[in-house]
Coordinates of C-alpha atoms in Angstrom, one line a residue:
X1 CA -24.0 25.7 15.3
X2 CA -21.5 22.4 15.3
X3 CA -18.3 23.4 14.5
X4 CA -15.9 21.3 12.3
X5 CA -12.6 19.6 12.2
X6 CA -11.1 22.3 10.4
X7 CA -8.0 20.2 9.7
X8 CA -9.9 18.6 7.1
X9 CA -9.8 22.4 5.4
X10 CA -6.0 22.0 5.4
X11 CA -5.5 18.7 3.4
X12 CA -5.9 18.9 -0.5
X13 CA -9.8 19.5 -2.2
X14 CA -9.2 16.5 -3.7
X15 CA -7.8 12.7 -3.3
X16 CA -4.4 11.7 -5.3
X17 CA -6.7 9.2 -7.7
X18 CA -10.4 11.2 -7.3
X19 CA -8.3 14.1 -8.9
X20 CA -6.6 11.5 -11.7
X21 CA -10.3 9.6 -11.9
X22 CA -12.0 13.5 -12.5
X23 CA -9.6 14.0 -15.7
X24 CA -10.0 10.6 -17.1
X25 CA -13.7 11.1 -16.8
X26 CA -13.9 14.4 -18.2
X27 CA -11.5 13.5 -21.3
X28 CA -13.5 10.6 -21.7
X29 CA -16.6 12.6 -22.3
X30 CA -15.2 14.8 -24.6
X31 CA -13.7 11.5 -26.5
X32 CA -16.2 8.6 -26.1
X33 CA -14.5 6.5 -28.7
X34 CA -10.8 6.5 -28.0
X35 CA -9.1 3.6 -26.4
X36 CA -8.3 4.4 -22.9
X37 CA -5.9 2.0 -21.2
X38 CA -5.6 2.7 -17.6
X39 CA -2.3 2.2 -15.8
X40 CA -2.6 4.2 -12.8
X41 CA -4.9 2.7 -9.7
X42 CA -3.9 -0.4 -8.4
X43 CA -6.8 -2.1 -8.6
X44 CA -6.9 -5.9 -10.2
X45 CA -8.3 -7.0 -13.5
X46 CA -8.2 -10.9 -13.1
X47 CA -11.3 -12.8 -10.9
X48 CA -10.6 -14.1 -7.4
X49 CA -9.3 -17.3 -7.2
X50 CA -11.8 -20.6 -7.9
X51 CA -11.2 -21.1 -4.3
X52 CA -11.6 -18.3 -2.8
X53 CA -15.0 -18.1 -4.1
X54 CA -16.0 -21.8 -3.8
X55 CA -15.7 -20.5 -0.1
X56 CA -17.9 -17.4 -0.2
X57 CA -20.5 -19.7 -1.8
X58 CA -20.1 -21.9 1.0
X59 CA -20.5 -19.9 3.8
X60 CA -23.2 -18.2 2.2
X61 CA -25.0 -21.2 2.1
X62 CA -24.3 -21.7 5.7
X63 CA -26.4 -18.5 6.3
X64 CA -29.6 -20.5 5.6
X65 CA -29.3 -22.3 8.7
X66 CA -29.9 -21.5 12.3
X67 CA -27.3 -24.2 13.0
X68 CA -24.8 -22.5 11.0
X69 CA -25.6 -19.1 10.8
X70 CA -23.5 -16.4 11.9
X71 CA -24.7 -12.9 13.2
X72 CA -21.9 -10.5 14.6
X73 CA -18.4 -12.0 15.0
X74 CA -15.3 -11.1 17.1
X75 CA -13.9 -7.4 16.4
X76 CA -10.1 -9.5 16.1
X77 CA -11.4 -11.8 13.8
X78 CA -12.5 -15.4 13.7
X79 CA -9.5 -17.4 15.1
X80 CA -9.7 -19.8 11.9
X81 CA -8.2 -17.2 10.1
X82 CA -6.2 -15.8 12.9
X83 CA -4.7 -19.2 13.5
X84 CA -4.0 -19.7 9.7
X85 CA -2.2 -16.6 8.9
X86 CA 0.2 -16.7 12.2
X87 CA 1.1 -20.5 10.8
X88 CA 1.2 -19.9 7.0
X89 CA 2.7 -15.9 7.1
X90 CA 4.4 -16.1 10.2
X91 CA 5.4 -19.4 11.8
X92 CA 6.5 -20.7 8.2
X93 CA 8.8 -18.0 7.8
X94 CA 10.5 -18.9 11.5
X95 CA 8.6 -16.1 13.0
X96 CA 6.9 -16.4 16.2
X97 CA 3.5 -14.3 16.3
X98 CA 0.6 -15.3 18.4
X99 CA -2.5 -15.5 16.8
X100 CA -3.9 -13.0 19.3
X101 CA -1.2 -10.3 17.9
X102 CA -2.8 -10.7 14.8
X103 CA -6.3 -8.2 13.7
X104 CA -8.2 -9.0 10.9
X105 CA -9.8 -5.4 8.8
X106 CA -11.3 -4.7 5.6
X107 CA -7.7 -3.5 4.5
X108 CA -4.6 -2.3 4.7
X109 CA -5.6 1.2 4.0
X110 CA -8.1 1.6 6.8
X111 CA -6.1 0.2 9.4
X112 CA -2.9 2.0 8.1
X113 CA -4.8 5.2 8.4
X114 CA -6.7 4.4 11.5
X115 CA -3.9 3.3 14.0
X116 CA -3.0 7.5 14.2
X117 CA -6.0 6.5 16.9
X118 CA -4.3 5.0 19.6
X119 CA -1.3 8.1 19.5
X120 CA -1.0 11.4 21.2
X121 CA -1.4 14.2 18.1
X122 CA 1.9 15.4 19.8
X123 CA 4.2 12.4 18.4
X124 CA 6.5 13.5 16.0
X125 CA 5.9 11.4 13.0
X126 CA 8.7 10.2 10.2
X127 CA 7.2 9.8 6.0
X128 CA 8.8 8.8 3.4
X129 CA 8.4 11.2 0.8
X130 CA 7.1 9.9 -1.9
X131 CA 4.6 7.8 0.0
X132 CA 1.0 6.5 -0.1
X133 CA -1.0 9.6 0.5
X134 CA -2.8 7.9 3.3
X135 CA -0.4 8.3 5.6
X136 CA 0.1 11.8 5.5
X137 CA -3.3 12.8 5.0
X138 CA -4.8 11.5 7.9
X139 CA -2.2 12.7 10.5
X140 CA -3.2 16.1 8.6
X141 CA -7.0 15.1 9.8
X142 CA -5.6 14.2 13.2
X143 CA -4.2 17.5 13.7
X144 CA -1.1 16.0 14.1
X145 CA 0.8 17.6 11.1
X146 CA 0.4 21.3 11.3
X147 CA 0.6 23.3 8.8
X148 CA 1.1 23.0 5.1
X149 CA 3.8 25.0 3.0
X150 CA 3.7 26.1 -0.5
X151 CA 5.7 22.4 -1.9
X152 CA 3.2 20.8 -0.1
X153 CA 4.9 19.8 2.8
X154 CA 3.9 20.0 6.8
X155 CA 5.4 22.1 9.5
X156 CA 5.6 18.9 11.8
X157 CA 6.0 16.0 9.6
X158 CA 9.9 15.1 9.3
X159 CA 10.0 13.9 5.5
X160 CA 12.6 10.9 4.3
X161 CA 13.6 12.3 0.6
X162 CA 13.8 9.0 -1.4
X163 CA 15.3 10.0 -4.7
X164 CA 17.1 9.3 -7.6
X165 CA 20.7 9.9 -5.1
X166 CA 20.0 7.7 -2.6
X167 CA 18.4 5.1 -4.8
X168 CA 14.8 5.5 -3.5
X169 CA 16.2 4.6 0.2
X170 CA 15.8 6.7 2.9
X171 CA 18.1 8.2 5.7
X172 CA 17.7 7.5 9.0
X173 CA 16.1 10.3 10.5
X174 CA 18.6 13.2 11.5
X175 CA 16.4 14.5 14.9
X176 CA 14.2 12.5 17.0
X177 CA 10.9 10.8 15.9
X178 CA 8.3 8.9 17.5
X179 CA 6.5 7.0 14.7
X180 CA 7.8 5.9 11.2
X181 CA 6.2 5.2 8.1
X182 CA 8.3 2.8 6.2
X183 CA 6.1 0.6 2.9
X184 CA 7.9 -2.1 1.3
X185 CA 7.9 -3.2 -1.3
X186 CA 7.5 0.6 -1.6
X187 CA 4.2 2.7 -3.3
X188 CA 5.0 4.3 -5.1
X189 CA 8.4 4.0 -6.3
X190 CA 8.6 -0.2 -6.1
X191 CA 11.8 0.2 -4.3
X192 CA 12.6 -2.6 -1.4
X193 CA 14.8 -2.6 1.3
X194 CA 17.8 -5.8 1.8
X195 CA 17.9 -7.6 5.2
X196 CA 20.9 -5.2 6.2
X197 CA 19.0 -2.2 5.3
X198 CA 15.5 -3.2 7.5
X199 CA 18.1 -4.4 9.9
X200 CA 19.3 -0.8 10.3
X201 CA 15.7 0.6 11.0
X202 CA 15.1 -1.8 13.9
X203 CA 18.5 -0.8 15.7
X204 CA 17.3 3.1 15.1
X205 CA 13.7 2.6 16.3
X206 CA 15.0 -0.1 19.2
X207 CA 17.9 3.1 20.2
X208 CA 15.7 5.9 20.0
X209 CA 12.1 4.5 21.4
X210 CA 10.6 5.2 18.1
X211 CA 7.7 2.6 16.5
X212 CA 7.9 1.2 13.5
X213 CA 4.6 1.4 11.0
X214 CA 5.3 -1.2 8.2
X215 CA 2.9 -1.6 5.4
X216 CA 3.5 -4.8 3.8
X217 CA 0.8 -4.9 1.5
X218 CA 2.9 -5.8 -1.5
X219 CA 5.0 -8.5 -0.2
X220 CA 3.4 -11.1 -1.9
X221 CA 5.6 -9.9 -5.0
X222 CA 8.7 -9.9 -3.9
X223 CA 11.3 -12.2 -5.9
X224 CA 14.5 -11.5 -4.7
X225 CA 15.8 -13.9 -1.4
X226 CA 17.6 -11.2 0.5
X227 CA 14.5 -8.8 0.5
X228 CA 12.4 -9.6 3.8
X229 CA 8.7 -10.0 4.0
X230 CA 8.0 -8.9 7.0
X231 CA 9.7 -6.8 9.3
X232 CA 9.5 -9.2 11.9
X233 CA 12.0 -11.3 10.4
X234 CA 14.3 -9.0 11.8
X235 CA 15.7 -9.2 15.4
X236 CA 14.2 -7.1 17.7
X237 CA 11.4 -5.9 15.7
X238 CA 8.8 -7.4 17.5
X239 CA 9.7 -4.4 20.1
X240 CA 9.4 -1.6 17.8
X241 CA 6.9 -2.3 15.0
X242 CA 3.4 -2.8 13.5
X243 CA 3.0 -4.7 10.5
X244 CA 0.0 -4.1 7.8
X245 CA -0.7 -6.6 5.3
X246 CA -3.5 -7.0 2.5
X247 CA -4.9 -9.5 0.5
X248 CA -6.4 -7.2 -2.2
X249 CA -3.3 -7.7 -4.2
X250 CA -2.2 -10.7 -3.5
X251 CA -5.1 -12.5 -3.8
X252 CA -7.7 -10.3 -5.9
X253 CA -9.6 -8.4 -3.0
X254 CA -9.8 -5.1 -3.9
X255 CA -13.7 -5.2 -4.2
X256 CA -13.9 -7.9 -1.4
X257 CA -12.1 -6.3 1.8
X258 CA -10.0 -8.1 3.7
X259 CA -6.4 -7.8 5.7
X260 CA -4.8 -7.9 9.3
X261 CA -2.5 -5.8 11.2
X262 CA -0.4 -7.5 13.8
X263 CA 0.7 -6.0 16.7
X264 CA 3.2 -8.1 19.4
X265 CA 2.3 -7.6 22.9
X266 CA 5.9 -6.4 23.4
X267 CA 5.7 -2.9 21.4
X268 CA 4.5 -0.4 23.9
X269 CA 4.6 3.5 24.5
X270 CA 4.1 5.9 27.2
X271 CA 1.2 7.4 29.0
X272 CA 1.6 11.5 30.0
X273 CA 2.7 10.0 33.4
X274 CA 5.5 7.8 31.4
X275 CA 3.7 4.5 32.2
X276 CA 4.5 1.4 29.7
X277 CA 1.1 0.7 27.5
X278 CA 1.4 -2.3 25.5
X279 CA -0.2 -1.5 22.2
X280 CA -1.7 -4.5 20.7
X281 CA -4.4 -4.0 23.8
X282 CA -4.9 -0.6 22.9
X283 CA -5.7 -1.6 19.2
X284 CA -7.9 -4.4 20.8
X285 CA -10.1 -1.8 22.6
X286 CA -10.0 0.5 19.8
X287 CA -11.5 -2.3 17.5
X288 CA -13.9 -3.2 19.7
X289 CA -15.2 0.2 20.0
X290 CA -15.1 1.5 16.6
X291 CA -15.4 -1.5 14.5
X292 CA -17.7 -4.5 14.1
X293 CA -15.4 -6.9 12.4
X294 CA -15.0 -8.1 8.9
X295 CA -17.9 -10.2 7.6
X296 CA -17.6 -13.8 8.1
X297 CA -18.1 -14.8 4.8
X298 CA -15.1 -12.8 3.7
X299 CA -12.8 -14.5 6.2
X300 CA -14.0 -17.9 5.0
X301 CA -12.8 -16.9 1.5
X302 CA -9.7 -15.5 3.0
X303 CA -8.8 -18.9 5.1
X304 CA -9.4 -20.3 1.6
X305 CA -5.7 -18.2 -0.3
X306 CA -3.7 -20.3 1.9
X307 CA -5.6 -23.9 1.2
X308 CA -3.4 -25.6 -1.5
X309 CA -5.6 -24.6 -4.2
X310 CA -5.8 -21.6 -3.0
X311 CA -2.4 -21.1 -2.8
X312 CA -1.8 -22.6 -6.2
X313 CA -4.5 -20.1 -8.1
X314 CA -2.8 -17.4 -6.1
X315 CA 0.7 -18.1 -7.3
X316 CA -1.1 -17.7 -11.1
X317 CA -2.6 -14.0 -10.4
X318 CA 0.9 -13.0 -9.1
X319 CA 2.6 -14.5 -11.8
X320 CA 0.8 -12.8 -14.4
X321 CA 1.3 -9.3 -13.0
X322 CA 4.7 -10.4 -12.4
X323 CA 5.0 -11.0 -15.7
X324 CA 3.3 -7.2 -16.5
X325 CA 5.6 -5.6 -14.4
X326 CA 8.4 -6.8 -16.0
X327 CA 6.6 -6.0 -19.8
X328 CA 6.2 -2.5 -18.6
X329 CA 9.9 -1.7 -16.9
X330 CA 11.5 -3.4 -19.9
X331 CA 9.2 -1.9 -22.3
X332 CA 9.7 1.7 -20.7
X333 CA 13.5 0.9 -20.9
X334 CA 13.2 0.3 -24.8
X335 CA 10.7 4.0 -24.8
X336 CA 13.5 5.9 -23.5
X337 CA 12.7 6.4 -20.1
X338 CA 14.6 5.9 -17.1
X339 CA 12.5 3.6 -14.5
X340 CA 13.3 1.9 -11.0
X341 CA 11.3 -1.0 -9.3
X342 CA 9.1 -3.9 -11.4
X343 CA 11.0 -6.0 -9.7
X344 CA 9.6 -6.8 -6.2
X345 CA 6.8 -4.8 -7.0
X346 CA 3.5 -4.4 -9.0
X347 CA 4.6 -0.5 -9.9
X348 CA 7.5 1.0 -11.8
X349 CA 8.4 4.2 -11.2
X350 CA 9.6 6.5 -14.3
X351 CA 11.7 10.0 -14.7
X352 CA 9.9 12.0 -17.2
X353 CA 11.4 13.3 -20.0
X354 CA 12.9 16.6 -20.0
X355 CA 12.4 17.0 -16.4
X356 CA 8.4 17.7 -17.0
X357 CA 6.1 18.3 -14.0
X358 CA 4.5 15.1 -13.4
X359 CA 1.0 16.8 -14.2
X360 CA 1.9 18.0 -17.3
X361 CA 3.5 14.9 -19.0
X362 CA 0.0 12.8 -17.1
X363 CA -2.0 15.2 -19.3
X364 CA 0.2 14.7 -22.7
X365 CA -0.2 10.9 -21.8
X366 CA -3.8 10.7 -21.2
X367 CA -5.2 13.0 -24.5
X368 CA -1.9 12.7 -26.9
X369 CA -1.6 8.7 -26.1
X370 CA -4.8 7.9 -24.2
X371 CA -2.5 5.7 -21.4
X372 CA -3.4 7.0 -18.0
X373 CA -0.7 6.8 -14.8
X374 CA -0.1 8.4 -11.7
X375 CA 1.6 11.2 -11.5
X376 CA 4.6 11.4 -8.9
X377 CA 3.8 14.4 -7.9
X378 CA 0.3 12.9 -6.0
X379 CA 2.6 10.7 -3.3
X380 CA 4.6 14.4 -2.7
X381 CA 7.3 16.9 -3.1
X382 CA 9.9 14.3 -4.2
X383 CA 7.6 12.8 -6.2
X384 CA 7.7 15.6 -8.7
X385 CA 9.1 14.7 -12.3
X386 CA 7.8 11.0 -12.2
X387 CA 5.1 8.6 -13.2
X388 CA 3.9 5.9 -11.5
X389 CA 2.9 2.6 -14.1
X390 CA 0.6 0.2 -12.3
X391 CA 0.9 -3.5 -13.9
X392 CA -2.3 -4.6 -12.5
X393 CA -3.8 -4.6 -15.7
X394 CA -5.1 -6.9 -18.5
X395 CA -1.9 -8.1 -20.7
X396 CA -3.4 -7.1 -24.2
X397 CA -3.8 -3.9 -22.4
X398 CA -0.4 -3.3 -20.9
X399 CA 1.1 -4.6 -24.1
X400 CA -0.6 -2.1 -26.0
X401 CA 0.3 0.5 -23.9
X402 CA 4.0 -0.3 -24.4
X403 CA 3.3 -0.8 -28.1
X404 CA 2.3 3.0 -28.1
X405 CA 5.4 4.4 -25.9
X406 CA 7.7 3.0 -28.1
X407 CA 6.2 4.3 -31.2
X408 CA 6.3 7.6 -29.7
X409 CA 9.9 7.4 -28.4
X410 CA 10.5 6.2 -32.1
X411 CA 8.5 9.3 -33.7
X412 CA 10.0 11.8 -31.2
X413 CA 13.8 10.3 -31.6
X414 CA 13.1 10.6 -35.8
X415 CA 12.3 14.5 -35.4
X416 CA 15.6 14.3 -34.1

């Protein structure tokens, strides 16, 4: 009989937001006509952009014709939207990436947990802790994690506490690693890093022959000018690092499926014989091998974010949850609780009162208040004793939601 990965027997029964989606579900039948407002998964409420789908209509039209018709494309991606991100992204921002460094996916989420392909299950690999479960689970399907301990925790993952102390920012690693996860703006905890800081992770990676993995999916809502978005803006970085970037937040595509990692032909590793292997052809052959490409029509509406209507209706979306972000974090503020991020970021990150496990108070939120979040808990051990609010809901929604915190913060300070 076949035998099994059994490192998938190690990981968790159950996905971060399957096991929050199970809950919601199961209250929901129990209480089919209570008001549920859901500010947990970051998934979008508004409709792609006008443009963006005047350009799926159009190359769907284009399918109609032999002339125009397009069967299977390149496994990179169509150079039209190669081109257009390394000039819009990248070469508008001084930064000088090649549109052959550049992979177009469905999504930051696939590529961020499929790179753990093209390294040896014997790197030693850096998290943040909190961090996006992805990461961590599928170097635990790799084999590359070992074992799990009773926090939650894995015998060789080297975890990067970002807490309250340090202000959500990570150390530099105190032993020697091979690959680090860094996400900023971060998921969960909306934290960012300044120019100085990034600046500081290059040198280490650059000093210590370590690589970089930098999930960028959330740069689009940075406001602030020293915070950089991209980590190629810093010196040096195209040595030592892989960028990921989405467009399912920035431009409405979590249901569509579409986003690039680049990789500069200068970031290499070692062979077993200690032989320099450039990366980005690595990635290359693994893409051709395991993946088919992302469907033309989706790149068509992805070329279209960065026409200027595109980039106009764009601006709107981010605006509004901008603007959500902000109602929530001040909102929470006036509720009592003490929050970070919702500034550079679509999620703010709240303490929970009283120090309560973050399962607990997600089940007093859901059935006492019928709000749903993410517990902090879900993104690890340092996530314990927070929520994560999403602001990637509808604005009668989130203002609602806020409406009902206070009111409790108000009847819960009068029993007082």
């Amino acid at each position: 009989m076949p035998k099994i990965n059994e490192n998938f027997l190690k990981i968790p029964a159950s996905y971060l937001f399957s096991e929050v989606a199970r809950r919601v579900n199961e209250y929901k039948s129990a209480n089919p006509n209570n008001n549920i407002i859901r500010m947990d998964i970051g998934d979008i409420k508004l409709p792609l952009p006008a443009a963006v789908v005047e350009a799926i209509k159009k190359a769907a039209d284009e399918q109609l014709s032999v002339a125009t018709f397009r069967g299977y494309g390149p496994e990179q991606g169509y150079e039209f939207l190669r081109e257009t991100i390394r000039d819009n992204d990248f070469r508008a921002r001084g930064i000088d990436i090649e549109s052959d460094e550049i992979f177009i996916s469905d999504g930051a989420k696939s590529d961020t947990g499929n790179i753990g392909d093209i390294f040896s299950t014997n790197n030693r690999v850096a998290i943040t802790d909190p961090a996006y479960p992805v990461y961590v689970d599928t170097n635990a399907m790799a084999g590359r994690a070992g074992e799990i301990n009773a926090n939650g925790q894995w015998s060789n993952l080297i975890y990067l506490p970002c807490n309250f102390e340090n202000g959500f920012t990570p150390a530099l690693p105190g032993i020697k690693v091979d690959l680090i996860y860094l996400c900023y703006p971060n998921n969960p905890t909306g934290a960012t890093l300044t120019r100085a800081q990034l600046a500081e992770w290059v040198a280490y990676a650059r000093k210590s022959s370590a690589i970089i993995l930098f999930d960028a999916a959330y740069e689009a809502f940075i406001t602030e000018a020293n915070v950089p978005h991209s980590i190629f803006e810093i010196d040096g970085a195209k040595e030592v690092a892989i960028e990921f970037r989405s467009f399912s937040k920035t431009a409405g595509f979590t249901g569509t499926r579409c986003g690039y990692t680049v990789i500069p032909k200068q970031v290499i590793a070692r062979d077993e014989c200690g032989n320099n292997i450039a990366l980005n052809a690595l990635w290359n052959r693994r893409q051709s091998t395991k993946f088919n490409g992302t469907a033309y029509i989706i790149q068509r509406a992805a070329e279209a974010v960065y026409s200027s209507e595109g980039k106009y209706q764009v601006k709107q979306l981010l605006d509004f949850y901008i603007e959500n972000a902000k109602t929530i974090r001040n909102g929470l503020q006036r509720a009592g609780f003490t929050v970070f991020g919702g500034i550079n970021a679509p999620y703010i990150w709240a303490k929970t009162p009283n120090n309560e496990r973050s399962w607990d108070y997600f089940d007093y939120l859901l059935t006492e208040h019928n709000i749903v979040t993410t517990p902090g808990s879900g993104f690890g051990h340092c996530g314990e004793g927070y929520m994560r609010f999403s602001a990637f809901g509808k604005k009668e929604d989130t203002d609602e939601a806020i409406r009902r915190l206070i009111a409790m913060y108000r009847n819960s300070a009068s029993m007082h």
